[in-house]
mmCIF file of C-alpha atoms in Angstrom:
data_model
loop_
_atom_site.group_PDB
_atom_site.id
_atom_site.type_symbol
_atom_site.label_atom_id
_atom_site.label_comp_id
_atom_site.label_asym_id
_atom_site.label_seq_id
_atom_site.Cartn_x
_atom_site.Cartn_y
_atom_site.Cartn_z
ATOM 1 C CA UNK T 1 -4.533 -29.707 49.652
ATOM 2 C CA UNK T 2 -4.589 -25.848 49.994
ATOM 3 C CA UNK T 3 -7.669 -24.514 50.024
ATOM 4 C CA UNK T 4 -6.948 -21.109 47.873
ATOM 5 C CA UNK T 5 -8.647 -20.045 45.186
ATOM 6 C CA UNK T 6 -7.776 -20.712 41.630
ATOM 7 C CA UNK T 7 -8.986 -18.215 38.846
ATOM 8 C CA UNK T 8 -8.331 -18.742 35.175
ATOM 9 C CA UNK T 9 -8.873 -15.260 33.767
ATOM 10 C CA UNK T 10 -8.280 -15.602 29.800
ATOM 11 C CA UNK T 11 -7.493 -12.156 28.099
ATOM 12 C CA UNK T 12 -4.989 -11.538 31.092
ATOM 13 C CA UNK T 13 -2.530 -9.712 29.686
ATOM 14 C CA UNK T 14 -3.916 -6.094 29.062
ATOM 15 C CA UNK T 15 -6.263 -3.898 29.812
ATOM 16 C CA UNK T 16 -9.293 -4.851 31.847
ATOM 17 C CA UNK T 17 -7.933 -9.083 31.703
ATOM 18 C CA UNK T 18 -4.719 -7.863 33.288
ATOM 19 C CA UNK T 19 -6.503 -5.711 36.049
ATOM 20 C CA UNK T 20 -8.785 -8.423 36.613
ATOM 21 C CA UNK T 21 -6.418 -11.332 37.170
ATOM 22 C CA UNK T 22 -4.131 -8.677 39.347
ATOM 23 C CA UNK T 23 -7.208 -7.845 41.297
ATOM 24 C CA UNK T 24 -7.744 -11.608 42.101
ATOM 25 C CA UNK T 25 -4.386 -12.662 42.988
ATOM 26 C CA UNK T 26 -4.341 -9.269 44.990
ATOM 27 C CA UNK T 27 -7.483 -11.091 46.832
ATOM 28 C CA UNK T 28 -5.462 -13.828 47.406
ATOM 29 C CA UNK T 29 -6.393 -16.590 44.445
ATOM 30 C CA UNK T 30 -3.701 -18.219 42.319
ATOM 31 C CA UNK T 31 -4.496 -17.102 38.719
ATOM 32 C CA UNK T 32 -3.528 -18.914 35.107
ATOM 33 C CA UNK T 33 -3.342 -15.830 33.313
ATOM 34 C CA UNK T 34 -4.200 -16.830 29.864
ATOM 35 C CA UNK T 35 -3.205 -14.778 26.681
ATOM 36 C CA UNK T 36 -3.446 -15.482 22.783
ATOM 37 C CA UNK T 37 -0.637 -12.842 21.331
ATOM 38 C CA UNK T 38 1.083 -10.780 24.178
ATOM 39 C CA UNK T 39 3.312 -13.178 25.771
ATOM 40 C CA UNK T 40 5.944 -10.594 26.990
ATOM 41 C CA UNK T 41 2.647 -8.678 28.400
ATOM 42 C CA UNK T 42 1.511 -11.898 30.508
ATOM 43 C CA UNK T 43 4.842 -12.682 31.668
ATOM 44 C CA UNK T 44 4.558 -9.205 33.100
ATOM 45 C CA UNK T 45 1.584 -9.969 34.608
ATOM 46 C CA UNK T 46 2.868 -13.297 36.225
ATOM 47 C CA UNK T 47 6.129 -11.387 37.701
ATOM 48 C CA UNK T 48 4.576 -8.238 38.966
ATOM 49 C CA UNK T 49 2.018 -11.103 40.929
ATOM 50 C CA UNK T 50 5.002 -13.496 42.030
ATOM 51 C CA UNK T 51 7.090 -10.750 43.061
ATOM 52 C CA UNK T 52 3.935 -9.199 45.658
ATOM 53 C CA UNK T 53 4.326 -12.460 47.059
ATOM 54 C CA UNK T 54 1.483 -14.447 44.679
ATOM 55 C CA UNK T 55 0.819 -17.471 42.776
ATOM 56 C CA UNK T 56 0.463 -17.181 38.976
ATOM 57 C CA UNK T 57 1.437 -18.914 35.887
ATOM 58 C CA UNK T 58 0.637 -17.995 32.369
ATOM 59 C CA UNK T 59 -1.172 -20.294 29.827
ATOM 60 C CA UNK T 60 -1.398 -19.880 25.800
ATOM 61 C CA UNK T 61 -4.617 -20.178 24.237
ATOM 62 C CA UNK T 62 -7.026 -19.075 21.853
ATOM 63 C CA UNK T 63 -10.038 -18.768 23.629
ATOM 64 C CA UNK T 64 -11.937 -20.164 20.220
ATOM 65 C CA UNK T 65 -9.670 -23.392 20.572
ATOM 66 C CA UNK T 66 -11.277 -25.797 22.452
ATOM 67 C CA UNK T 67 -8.203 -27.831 22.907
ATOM 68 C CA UNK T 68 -5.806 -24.579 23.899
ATOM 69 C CA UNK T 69 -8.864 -23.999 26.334
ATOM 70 C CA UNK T 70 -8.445 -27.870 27.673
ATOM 71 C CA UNK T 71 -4.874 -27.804 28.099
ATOM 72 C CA UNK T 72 -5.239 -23.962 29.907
ATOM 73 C CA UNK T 73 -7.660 -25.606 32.279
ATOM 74 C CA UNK T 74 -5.357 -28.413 32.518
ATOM 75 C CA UNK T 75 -2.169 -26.132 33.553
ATOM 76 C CA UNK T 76 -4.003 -25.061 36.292
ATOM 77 C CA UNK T 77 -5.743 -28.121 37.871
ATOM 78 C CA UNK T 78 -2.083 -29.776 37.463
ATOM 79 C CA UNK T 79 -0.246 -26.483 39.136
ATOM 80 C CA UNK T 80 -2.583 -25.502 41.652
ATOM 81 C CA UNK T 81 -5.224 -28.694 41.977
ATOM 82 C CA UNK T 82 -8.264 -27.160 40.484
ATOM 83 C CA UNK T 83 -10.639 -24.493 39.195
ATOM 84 C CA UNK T 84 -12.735 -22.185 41.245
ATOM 85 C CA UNK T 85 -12.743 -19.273 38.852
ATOM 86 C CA UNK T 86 -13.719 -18.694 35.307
ATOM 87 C CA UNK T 87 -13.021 -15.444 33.932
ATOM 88 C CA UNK T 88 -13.565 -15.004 30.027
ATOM 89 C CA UNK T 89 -12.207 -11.664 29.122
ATOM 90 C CA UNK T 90 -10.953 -12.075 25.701
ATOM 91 C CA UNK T 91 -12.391 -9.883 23.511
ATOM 92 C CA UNK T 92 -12.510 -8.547 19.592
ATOM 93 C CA UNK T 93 -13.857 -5.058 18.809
ATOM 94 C CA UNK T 94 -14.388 -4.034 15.580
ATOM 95 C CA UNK T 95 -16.284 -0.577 14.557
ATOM 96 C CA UNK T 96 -18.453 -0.052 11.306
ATOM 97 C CA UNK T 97 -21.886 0.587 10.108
ATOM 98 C CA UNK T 98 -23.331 -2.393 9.403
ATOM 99 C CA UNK T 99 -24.118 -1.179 6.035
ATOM 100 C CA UNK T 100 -20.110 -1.186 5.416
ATOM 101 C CA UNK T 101 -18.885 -3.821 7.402
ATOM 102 C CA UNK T 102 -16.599 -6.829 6.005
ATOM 103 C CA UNK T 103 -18.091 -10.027 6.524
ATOM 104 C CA UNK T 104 -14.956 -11.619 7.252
ATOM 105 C CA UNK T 105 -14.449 -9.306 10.088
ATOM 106 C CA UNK T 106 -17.833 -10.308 11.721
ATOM 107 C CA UNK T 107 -16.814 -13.597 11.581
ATOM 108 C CA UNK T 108 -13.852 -12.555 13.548
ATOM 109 C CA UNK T 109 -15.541 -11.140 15.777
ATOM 110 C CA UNK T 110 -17.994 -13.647 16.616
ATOM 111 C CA UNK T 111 -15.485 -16.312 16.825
ATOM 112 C CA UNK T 112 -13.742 -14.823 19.389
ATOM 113 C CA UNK T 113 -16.581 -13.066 21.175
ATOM 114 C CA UNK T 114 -19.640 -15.877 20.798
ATOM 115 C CA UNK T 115 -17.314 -19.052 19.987
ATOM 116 C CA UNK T 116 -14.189 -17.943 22.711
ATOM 117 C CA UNK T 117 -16.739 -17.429 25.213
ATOM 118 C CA UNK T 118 -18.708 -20.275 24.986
ATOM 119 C CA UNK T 119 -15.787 -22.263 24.540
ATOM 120 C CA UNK T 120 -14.480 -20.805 27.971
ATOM 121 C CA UNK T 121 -17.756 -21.021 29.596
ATOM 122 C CA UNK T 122 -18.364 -24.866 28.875
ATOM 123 C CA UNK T 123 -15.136 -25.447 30.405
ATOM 124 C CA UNK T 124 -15.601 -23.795 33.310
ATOM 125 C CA UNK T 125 -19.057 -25.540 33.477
ATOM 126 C CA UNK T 126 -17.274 -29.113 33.257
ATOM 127 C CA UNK T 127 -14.737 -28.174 35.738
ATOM 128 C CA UNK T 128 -15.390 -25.733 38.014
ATOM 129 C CA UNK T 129 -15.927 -26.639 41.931
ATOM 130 C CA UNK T 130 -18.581 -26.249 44.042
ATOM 131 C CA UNK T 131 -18.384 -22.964 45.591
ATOM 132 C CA UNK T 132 -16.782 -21.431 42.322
ATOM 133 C CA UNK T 133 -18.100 -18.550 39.985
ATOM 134 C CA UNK T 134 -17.959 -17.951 36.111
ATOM 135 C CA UNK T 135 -17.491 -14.234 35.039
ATOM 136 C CA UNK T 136 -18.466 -13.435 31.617
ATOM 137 C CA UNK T 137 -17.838 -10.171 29.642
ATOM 138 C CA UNK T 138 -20.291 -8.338 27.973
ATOM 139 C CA UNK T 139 -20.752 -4.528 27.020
ATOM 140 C CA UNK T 140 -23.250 -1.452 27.952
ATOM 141 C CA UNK T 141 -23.254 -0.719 23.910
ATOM 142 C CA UNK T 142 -25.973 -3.981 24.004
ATOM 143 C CA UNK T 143 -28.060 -1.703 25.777
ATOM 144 C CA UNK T 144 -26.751 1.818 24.771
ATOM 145 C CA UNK T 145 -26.815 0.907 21.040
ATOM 146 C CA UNK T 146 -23.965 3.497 20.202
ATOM 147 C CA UNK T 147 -23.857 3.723 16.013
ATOM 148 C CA UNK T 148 -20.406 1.675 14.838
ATOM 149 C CA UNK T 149 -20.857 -0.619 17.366
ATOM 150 C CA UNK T 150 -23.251 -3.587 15.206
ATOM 151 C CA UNK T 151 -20.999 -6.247 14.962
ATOM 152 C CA UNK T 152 -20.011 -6.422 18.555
ATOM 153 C CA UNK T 153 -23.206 -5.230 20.507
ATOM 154 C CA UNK T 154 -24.657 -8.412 18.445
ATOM 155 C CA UNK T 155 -21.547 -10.808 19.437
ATOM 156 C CA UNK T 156 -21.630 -9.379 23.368
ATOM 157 C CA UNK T 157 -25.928 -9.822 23.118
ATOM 158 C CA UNK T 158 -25.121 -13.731 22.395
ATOM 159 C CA UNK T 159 -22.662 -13.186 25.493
ATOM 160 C CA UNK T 160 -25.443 -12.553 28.155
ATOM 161 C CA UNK T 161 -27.922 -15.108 26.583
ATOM 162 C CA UNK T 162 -25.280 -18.427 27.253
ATOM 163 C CA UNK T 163 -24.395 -16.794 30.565
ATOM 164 C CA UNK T 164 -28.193 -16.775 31.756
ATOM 165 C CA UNK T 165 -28.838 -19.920 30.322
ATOM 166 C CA UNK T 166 -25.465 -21.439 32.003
ATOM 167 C CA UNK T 167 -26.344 -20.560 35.141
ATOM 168 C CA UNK T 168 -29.667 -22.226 35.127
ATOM 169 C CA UNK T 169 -28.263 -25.328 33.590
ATOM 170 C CA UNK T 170 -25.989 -25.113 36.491
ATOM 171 C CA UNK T 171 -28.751 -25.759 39.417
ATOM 172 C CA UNK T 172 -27.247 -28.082 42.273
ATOM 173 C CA UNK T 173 -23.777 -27.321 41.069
ATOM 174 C CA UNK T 174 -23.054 -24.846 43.587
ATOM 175 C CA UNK T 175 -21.644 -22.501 40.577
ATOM 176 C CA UNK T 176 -22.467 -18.770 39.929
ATOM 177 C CA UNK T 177 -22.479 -17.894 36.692
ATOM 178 C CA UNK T 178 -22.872 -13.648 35.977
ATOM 179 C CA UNK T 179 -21.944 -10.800 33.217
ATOM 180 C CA UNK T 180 -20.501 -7.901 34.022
ATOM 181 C CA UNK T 181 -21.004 -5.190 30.803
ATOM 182 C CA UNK T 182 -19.285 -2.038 31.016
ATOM 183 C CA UNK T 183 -19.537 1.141 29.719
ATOM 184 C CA UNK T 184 -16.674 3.252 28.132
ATOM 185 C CA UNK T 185 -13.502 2.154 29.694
ATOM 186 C CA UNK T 186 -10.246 3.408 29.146
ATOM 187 C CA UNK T 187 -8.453 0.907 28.019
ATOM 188 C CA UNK T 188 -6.449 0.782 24.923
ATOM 189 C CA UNK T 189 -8.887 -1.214 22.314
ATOM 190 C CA UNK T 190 -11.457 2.012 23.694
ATOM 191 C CA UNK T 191 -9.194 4.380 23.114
ATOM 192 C CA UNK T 192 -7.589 3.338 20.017
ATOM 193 C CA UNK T 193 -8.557 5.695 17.057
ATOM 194 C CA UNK T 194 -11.006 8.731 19.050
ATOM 195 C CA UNK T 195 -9.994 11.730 19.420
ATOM 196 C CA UNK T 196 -10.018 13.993 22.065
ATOM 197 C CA UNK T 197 -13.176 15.491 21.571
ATOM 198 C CA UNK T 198 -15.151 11.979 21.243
ATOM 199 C CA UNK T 199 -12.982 10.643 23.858
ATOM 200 C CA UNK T 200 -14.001 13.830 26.251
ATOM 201 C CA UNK T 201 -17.874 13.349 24.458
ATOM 202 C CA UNK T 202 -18.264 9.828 26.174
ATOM 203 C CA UNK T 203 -16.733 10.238 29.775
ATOM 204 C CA UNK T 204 -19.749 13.032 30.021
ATOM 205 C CA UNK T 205 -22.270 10.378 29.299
ATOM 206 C CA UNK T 206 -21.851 8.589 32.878
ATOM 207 C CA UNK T 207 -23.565 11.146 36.028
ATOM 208 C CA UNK T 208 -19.721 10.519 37.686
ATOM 209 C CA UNK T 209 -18.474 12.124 34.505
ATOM 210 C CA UNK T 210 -15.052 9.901 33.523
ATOM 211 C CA UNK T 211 -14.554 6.834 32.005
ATOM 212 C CA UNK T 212 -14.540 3.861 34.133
ATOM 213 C CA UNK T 213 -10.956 2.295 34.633
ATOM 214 C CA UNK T 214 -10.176 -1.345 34.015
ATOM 215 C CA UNK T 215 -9.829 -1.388 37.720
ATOM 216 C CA UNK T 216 -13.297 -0.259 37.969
ATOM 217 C CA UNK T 217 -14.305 -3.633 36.400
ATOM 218 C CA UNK T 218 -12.060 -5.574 38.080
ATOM 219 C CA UNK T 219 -12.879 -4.833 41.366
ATOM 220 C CA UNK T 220 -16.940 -5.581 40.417
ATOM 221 C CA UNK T 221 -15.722 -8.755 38.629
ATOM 222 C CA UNK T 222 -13.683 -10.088 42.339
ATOM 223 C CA UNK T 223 -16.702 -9.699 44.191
ATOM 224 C CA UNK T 224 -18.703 -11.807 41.995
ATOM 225 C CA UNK T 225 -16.213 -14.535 41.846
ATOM 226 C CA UNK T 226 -15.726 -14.006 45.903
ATOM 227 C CA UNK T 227 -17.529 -16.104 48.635
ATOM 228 C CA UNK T 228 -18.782 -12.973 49.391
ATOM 229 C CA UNK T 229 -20.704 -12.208 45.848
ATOM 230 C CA UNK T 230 -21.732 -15.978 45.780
ATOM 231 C CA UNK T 231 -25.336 -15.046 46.357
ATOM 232 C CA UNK T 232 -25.491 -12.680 42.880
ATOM 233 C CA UNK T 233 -26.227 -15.720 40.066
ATOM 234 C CA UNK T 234 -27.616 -14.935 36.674
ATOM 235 C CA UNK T 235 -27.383 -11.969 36.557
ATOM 236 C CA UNK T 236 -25.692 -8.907 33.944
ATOM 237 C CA UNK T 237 -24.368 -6.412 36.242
ATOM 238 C CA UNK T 238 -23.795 -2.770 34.188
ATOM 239 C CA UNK T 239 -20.631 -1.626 35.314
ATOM 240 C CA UNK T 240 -21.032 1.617 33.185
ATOM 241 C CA UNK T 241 -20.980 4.743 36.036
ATOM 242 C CA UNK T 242 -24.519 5.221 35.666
ATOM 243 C CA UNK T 243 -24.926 5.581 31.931
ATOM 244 C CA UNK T 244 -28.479 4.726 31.096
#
């Protein structure tokens, strides 16, 4: 049996997901890339992998589903003969004062941010092998408390709770379990409705003075799920440029 790395990185598609799961097949693990909507987007992902000479399939699911979930873990144990690493990038932003926002929408939100990542998380924890990592998501907004941001500082807050609690519950497993939050990225949910001037407003906030890049993340999210980050464990790492 080959002893590579496999990585299921849900999310995979776009933005930070897709620069995450390119990042680990770059690093040499086979990656599921898993997607809900964009399947033209992951099949990108999957050839521009392949054709650099890596391993990668992609895998439907709705990170909320526990069954799509099962079967995406499946896919990969049957294709590549296991699970190493657990990546949960999926993600739902929505922006309103609390005082305005639709209830319906935080329940969107907090199915796909709480639910989808648990979901992914006690996966991972059922099936992931000794040696292997789980990557949550979070955001720097649980700790910057930008104005807008309620309904998803409170879903990404749940985030790092389970992922602490995970990784103690995972003692003698040989499992690492670790958030990474990051600041103002530049990827298109960010950037979707600002304007220059708030865009320009925010990548002063960091001392390095830009927004980070989803390969800014990505490169902070291989090393935890590397041999070499294994001895990092319950911890949220701020991948935010400084921002405090």
């Amino acid at each position: 049996m080959s002893d590579q790395r496999v990585a299921v990185v849900s999310g995979g598609s776009r933005g930070i997901g897709r620069a995450i799961a390119m990042t680990l097949a770059a690093r040499g693990a086979a990656v599921v890339v898993g997607y809900q909507g964009s399947a033209d987007a992951a099949a990108e992902v999957v050839d521009t992998i392949t054709s650099a000479g890596g391993r990668a399939v992609r895998a439907r699911a709705d990170v909320a589903d526990e069954t799509a979930v099962a079967a995406m873990f499946d896919e990969a144990e049957k294709t590549y003969g296991g699970v190493d690493v657990v990546v949960n990038s999926a993600g739902r932003m929505s922006l309103s004062p609390i005082a305005d926002l639709d209830l319906d929408e935080l329940d969107a939100v907090h199915r796909t941010n709480i639910r989808g990542t648990f979901v992914m998380a006690r996966e991972g924890a059922r099936r992931a092998r000794p040696g292997g990592a789980i990557v949550t998501l979070s955001t720097s907004v649980v700790g910057l408390q930008f104005p807008g941001y309620g309904a998803y500082a409170a879903s990404k807050g749940a985030v790092e709770a389970m992922t602490l609690v995970l990784a103690r519950e995972l003692r003698g497993r040989d499992v690492t379990v670790n958030a990474v939050a990051p600041g103002p990225t530049a990827t298109d949910l960010f950037l979707e409705g600002k304007d220059e001037a708030a865009i320009e407003r925010l990548a002063k906030q960091p001392p390095l003075e830009r927004l980070g890049t989803p390969a800014d993340i990505a490169e902070v999210v291989a090393f935890l799920a590397s041999p070499e980050g294994h001895w990092v464990n319950g911890q949220v790492v701020r991948a935010n440029g400084g921002i405090i």
